[in-house]
mmCIF file of N, CA and C in Angstrom:
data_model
loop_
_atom_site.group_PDB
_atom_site.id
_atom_site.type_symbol
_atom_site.label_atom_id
_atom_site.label_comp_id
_atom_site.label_asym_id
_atom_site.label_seq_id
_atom_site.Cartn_x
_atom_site.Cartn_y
_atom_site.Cartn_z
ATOM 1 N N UNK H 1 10.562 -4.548 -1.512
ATOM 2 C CA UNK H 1 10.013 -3.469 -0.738
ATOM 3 C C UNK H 1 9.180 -2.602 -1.677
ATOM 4 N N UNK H 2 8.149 -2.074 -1.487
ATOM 5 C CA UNK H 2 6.963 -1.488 -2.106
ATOM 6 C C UNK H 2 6.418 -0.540 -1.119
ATOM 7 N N UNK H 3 6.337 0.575 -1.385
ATOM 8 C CA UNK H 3 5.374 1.368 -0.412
ATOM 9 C C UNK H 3 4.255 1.918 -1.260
ATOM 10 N N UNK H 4 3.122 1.611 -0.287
ATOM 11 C CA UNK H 4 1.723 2.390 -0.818
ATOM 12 C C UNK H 4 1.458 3.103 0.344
ATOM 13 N N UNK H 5 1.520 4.438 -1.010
ATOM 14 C CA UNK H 5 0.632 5.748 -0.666
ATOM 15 C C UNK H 5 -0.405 6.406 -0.835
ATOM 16 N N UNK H 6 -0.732 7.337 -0.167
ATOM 17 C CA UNK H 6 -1.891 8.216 -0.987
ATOM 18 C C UNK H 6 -1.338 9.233 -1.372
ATOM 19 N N UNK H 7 -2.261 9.653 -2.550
ATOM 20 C CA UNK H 7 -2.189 10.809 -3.473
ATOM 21 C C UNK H 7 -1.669 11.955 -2.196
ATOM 22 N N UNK H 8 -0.803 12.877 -2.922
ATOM 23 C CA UNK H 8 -0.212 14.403 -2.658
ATOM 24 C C UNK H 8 1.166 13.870 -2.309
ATOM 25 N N UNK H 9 1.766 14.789 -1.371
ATOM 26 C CA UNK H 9 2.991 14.869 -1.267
ATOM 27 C C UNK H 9 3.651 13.388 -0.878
ATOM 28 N N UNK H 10 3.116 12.648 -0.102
ATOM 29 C CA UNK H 10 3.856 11.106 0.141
ATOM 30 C C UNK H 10 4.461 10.357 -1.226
ATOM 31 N N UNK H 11 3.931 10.560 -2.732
ATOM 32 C CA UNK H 11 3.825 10.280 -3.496
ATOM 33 C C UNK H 11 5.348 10.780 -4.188
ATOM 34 N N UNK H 12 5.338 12.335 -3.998
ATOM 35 C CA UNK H 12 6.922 13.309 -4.279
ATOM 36 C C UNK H 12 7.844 12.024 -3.209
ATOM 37 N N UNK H 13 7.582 12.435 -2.138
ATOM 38 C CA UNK H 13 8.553 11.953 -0.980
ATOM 39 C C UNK H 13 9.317 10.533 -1.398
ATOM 40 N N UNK H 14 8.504 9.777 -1.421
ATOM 41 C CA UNK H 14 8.989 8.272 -2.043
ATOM 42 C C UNK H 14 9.701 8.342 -3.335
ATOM 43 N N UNK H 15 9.168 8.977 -4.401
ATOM 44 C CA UNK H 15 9.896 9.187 -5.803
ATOM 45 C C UNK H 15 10.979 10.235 -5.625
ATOM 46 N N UNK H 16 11.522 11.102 -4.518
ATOM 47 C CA UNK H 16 12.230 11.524 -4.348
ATOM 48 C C UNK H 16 13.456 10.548 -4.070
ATOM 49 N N UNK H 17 12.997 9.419 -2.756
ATOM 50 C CA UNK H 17 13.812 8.444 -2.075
ATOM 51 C C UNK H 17 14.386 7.105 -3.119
ATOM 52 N N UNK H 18 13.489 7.406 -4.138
ATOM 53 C CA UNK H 18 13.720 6.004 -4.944
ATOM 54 C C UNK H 18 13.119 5.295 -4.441
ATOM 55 N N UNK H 19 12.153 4.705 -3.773
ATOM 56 C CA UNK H 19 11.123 3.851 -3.321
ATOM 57 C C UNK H 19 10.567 3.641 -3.819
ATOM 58 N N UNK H 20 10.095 2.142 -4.593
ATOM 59 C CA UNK H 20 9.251 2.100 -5.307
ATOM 60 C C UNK H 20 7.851 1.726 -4.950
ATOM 61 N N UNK H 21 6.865 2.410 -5.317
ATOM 62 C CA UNK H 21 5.687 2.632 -4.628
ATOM 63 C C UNK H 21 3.993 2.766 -5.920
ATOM 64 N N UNK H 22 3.215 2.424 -4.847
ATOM 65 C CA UNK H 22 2.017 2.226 -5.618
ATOM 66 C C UNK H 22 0.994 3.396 -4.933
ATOM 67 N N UNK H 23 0.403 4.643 -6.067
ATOM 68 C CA UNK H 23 -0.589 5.656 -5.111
ATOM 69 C C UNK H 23 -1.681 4.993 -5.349
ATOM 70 N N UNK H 24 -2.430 5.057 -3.916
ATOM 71 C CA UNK H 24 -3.697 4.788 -3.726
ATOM 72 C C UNK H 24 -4.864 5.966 -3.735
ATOM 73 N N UNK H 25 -5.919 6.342 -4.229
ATOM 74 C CA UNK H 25 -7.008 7.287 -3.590
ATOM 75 C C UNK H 25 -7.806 7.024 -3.670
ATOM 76 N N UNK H 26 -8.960 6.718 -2.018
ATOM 77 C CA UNK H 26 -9.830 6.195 -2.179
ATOM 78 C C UNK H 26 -11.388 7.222 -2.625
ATOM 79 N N UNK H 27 -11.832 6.881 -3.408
ATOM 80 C CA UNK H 27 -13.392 7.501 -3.457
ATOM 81 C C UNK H 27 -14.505 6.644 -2.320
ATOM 82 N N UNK H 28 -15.080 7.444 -1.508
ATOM 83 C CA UNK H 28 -15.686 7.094 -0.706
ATOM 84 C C UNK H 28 -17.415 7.216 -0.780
ATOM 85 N N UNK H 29 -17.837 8.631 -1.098
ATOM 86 C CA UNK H 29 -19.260 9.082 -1.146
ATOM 87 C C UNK H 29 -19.671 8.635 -2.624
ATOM 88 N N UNK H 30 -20.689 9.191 -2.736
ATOM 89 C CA UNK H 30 -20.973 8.870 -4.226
ATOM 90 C C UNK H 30 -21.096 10.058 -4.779
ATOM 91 N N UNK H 31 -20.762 11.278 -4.254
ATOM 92 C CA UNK H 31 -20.430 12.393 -4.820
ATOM 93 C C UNK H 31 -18.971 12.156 -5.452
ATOM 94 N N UNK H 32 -17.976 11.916 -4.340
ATOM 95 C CA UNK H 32 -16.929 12.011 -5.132
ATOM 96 C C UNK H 32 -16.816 10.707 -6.298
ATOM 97 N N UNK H 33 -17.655 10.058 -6.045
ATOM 98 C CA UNK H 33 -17.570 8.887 -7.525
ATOM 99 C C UNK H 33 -17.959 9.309 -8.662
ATOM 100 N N UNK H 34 -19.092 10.090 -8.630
ATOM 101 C CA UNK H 34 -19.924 11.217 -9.422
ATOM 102 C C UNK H 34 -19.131 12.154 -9.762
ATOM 103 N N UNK H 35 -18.673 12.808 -8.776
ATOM 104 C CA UNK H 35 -17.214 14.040 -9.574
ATOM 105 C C UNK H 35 -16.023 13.291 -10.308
ATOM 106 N N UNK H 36 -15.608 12.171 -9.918
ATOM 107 C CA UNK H 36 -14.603 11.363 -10.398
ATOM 108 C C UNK H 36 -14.703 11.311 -12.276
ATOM 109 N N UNK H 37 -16.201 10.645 -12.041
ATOM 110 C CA UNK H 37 -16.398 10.152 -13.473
ATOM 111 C C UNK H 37 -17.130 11.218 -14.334
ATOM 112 N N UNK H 38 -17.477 12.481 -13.591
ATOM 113 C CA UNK H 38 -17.947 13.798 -14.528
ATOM 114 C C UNK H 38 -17.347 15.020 -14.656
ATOM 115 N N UNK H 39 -16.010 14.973 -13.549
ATOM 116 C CA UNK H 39 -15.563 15.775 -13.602
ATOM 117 C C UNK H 39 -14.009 16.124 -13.178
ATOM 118 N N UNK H 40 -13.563 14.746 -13.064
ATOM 119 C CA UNK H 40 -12.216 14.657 -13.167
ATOM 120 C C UNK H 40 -11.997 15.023 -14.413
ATOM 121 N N UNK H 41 -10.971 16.263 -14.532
ATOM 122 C CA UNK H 41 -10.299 15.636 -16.160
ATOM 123 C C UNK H 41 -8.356 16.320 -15.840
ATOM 124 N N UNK H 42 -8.041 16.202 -14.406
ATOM 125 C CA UNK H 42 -6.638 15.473 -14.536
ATOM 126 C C UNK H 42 -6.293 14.707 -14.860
ATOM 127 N N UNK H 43 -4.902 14.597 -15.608
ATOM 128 C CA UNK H 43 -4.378 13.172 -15.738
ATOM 129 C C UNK H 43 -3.814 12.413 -14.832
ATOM 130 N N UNK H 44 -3.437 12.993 -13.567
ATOM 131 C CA UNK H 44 -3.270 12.338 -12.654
ATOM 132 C C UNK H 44 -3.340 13.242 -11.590
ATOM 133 N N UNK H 45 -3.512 12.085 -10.367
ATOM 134 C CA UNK H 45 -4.140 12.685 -8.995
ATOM 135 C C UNK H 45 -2.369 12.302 -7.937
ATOM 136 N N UNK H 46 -1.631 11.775 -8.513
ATOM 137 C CA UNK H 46 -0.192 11.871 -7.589
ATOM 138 C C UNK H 46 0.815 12.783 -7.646
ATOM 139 N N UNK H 47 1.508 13.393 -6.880
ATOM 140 C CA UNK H 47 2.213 14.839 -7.256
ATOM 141 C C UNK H 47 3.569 14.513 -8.227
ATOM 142 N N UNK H 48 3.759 12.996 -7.848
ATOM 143 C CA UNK H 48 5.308 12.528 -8.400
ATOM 144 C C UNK H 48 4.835 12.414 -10.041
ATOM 145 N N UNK H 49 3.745 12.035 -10.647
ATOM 146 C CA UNK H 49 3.166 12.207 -11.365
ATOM 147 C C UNK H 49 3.162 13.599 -12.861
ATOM 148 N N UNK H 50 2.716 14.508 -11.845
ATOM 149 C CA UNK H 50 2.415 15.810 -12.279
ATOM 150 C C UNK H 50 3.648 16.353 -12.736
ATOM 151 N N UNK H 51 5.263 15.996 -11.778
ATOM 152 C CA UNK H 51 6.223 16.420 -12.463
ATOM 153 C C UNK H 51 6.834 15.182 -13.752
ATOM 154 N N UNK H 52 6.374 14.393 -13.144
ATOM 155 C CA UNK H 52 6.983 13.184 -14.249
ATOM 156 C C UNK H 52 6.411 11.837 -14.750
ATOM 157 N N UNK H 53 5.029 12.257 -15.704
ATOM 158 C CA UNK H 53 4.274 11.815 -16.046
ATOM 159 C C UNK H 53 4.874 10.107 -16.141
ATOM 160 N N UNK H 54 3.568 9.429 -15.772
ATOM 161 C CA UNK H 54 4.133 7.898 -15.389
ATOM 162 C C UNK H 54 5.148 7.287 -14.788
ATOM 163 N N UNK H 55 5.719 7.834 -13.672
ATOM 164 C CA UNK H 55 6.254 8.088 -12.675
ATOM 165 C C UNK H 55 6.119 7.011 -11.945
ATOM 166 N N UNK H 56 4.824 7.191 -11.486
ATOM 167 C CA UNK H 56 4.278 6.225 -10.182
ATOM 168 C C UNK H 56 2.636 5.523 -10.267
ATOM 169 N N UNK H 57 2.741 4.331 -10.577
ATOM 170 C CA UNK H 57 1.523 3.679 -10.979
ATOM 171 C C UNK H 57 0.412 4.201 -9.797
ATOM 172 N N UNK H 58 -0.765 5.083 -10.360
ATOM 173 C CA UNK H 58 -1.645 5.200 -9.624
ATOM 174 C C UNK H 58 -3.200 4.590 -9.528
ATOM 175 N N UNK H 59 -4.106 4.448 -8.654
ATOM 176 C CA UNK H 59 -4.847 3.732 -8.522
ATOM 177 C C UNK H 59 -6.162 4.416 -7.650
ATOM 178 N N UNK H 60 -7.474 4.485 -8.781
ATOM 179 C CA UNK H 60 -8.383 5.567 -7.766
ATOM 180 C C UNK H 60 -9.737 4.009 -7.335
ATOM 181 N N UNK H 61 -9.238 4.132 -5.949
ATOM 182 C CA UNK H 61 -10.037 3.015 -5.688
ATOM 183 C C UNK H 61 -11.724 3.332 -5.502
ATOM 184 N N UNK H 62 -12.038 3.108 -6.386
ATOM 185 C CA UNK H 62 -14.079 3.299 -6.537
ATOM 186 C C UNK H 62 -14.990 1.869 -6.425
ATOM 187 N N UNK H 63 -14.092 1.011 -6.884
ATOM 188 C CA UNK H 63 -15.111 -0.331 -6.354
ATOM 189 C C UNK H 63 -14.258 -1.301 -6.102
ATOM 190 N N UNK H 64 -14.831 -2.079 -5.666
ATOM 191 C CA UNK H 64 -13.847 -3.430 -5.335
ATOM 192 C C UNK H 64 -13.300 -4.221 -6.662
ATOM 193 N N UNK H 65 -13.911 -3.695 -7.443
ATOM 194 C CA UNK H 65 -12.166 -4.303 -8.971
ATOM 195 C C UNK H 65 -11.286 -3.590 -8.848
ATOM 196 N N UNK H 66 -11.268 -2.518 -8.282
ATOM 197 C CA UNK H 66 -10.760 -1.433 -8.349
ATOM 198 C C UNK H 66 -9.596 -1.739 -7.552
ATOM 199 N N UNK H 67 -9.997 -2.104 -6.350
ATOM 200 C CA UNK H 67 -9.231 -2.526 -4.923
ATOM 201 C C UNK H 67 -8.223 -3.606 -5.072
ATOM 202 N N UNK H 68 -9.152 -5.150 -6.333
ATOM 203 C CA UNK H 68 -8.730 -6.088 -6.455
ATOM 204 C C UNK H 68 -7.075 -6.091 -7.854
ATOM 205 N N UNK H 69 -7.552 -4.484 -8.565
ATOM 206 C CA UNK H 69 -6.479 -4.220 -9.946
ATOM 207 C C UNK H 69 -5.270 -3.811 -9.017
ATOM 208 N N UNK H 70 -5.679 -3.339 -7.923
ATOM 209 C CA UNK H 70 -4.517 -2.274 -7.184
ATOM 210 C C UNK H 70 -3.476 -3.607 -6.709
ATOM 211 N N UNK H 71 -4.418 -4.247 -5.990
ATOM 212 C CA UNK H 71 -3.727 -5.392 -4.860
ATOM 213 C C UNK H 71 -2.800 -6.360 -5.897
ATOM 214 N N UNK H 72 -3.128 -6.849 -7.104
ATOM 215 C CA UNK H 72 -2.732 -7.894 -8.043
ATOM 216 C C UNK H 72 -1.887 -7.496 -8.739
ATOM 217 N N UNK H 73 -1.812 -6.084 -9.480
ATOM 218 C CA UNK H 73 -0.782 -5.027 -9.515
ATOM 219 C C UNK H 73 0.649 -4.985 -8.761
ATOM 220 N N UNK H 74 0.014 -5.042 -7.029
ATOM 221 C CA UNK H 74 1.205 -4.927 -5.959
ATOM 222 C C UNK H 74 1.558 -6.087 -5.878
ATOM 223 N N UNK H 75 0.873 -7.088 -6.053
ATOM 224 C CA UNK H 75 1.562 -8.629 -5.676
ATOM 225 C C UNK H 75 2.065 -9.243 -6.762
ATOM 226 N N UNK H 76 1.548 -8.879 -8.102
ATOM 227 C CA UNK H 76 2.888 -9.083 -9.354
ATOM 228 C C UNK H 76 3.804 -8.328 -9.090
ATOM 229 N N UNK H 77 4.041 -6.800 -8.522
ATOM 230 C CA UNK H 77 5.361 -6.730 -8.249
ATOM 231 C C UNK H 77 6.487 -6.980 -7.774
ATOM 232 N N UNK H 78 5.744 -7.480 -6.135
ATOM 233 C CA UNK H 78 6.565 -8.102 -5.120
ATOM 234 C C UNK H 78 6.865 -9.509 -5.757
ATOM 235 N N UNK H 79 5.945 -10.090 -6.744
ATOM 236 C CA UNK H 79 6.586 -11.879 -7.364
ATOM 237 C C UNK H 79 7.628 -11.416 -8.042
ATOM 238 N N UNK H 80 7.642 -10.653 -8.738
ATOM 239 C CA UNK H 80 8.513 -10.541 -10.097
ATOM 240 C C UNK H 80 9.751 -9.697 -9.701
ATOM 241 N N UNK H 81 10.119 -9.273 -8.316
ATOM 242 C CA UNK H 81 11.500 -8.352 -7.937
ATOM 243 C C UNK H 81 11.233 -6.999 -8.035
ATOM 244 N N UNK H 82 10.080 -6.599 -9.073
ATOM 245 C CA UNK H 82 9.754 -5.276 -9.106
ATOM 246 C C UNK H 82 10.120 -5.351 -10.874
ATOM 247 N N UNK H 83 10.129 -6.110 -11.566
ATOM 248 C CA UNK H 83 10.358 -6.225 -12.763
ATOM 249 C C UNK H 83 9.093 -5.123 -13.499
ATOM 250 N N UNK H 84 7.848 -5.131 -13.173
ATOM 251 C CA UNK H 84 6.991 -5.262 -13.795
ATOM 252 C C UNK H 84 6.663 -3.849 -13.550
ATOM 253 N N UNK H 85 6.490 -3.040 -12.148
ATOM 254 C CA UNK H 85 6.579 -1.546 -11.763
ATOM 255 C C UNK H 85 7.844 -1.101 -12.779
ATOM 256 N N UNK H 86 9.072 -1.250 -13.088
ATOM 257 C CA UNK H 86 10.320 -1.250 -13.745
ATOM 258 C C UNK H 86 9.891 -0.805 -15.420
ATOM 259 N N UNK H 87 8.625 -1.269 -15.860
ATOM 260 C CA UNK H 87 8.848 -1.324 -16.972
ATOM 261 C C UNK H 87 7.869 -0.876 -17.469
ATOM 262 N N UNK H 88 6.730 -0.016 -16.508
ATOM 263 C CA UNK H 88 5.676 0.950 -16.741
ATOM 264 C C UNK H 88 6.255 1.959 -17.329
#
């Protein structure tokens, strides 16, 4: 079992439950791809995160490698029992 979320509170909620889970946030415009890469400078965009750095593998989806790191990520987890989320 794996749940994917998006960034903010769903992110607390699950790491509250013990659920192990993958955050998603998608960049859509090319502004926010443009703010992403000039003007992000959080270290992370998930709240479970912010209290407990590397927490919860996150994932800012901007292009389709992006989409394809997230998905291959989630499906080595589900092969491996969750071995591999376990040991981030």
């Amino acid at each position: 079992e794996l749940a994917l979320v998006k960034s903010g509170t769903g992110s607390f909620d699950v790491a509250l439950a013990g659920v192990p889970a993958l955050v998603l946030y998608r960049l859509v415009s090319r502004r926010e791809r443009w703010l992403r890469r000039h003007l992000l400078i959080a270290p992370s965009i998930a709240q479970a995160n912010l209290c407990e750095p590397g927490l919860v593998p996150e994932f800012i989806l901007a292009t389709r490698d992006d989409e394809q790191r997230a998905l291959a990520h989630a499906l080595r987890w589900l092969g491996d029992g969750g071995l591999s989320l376990a040991a981030q």
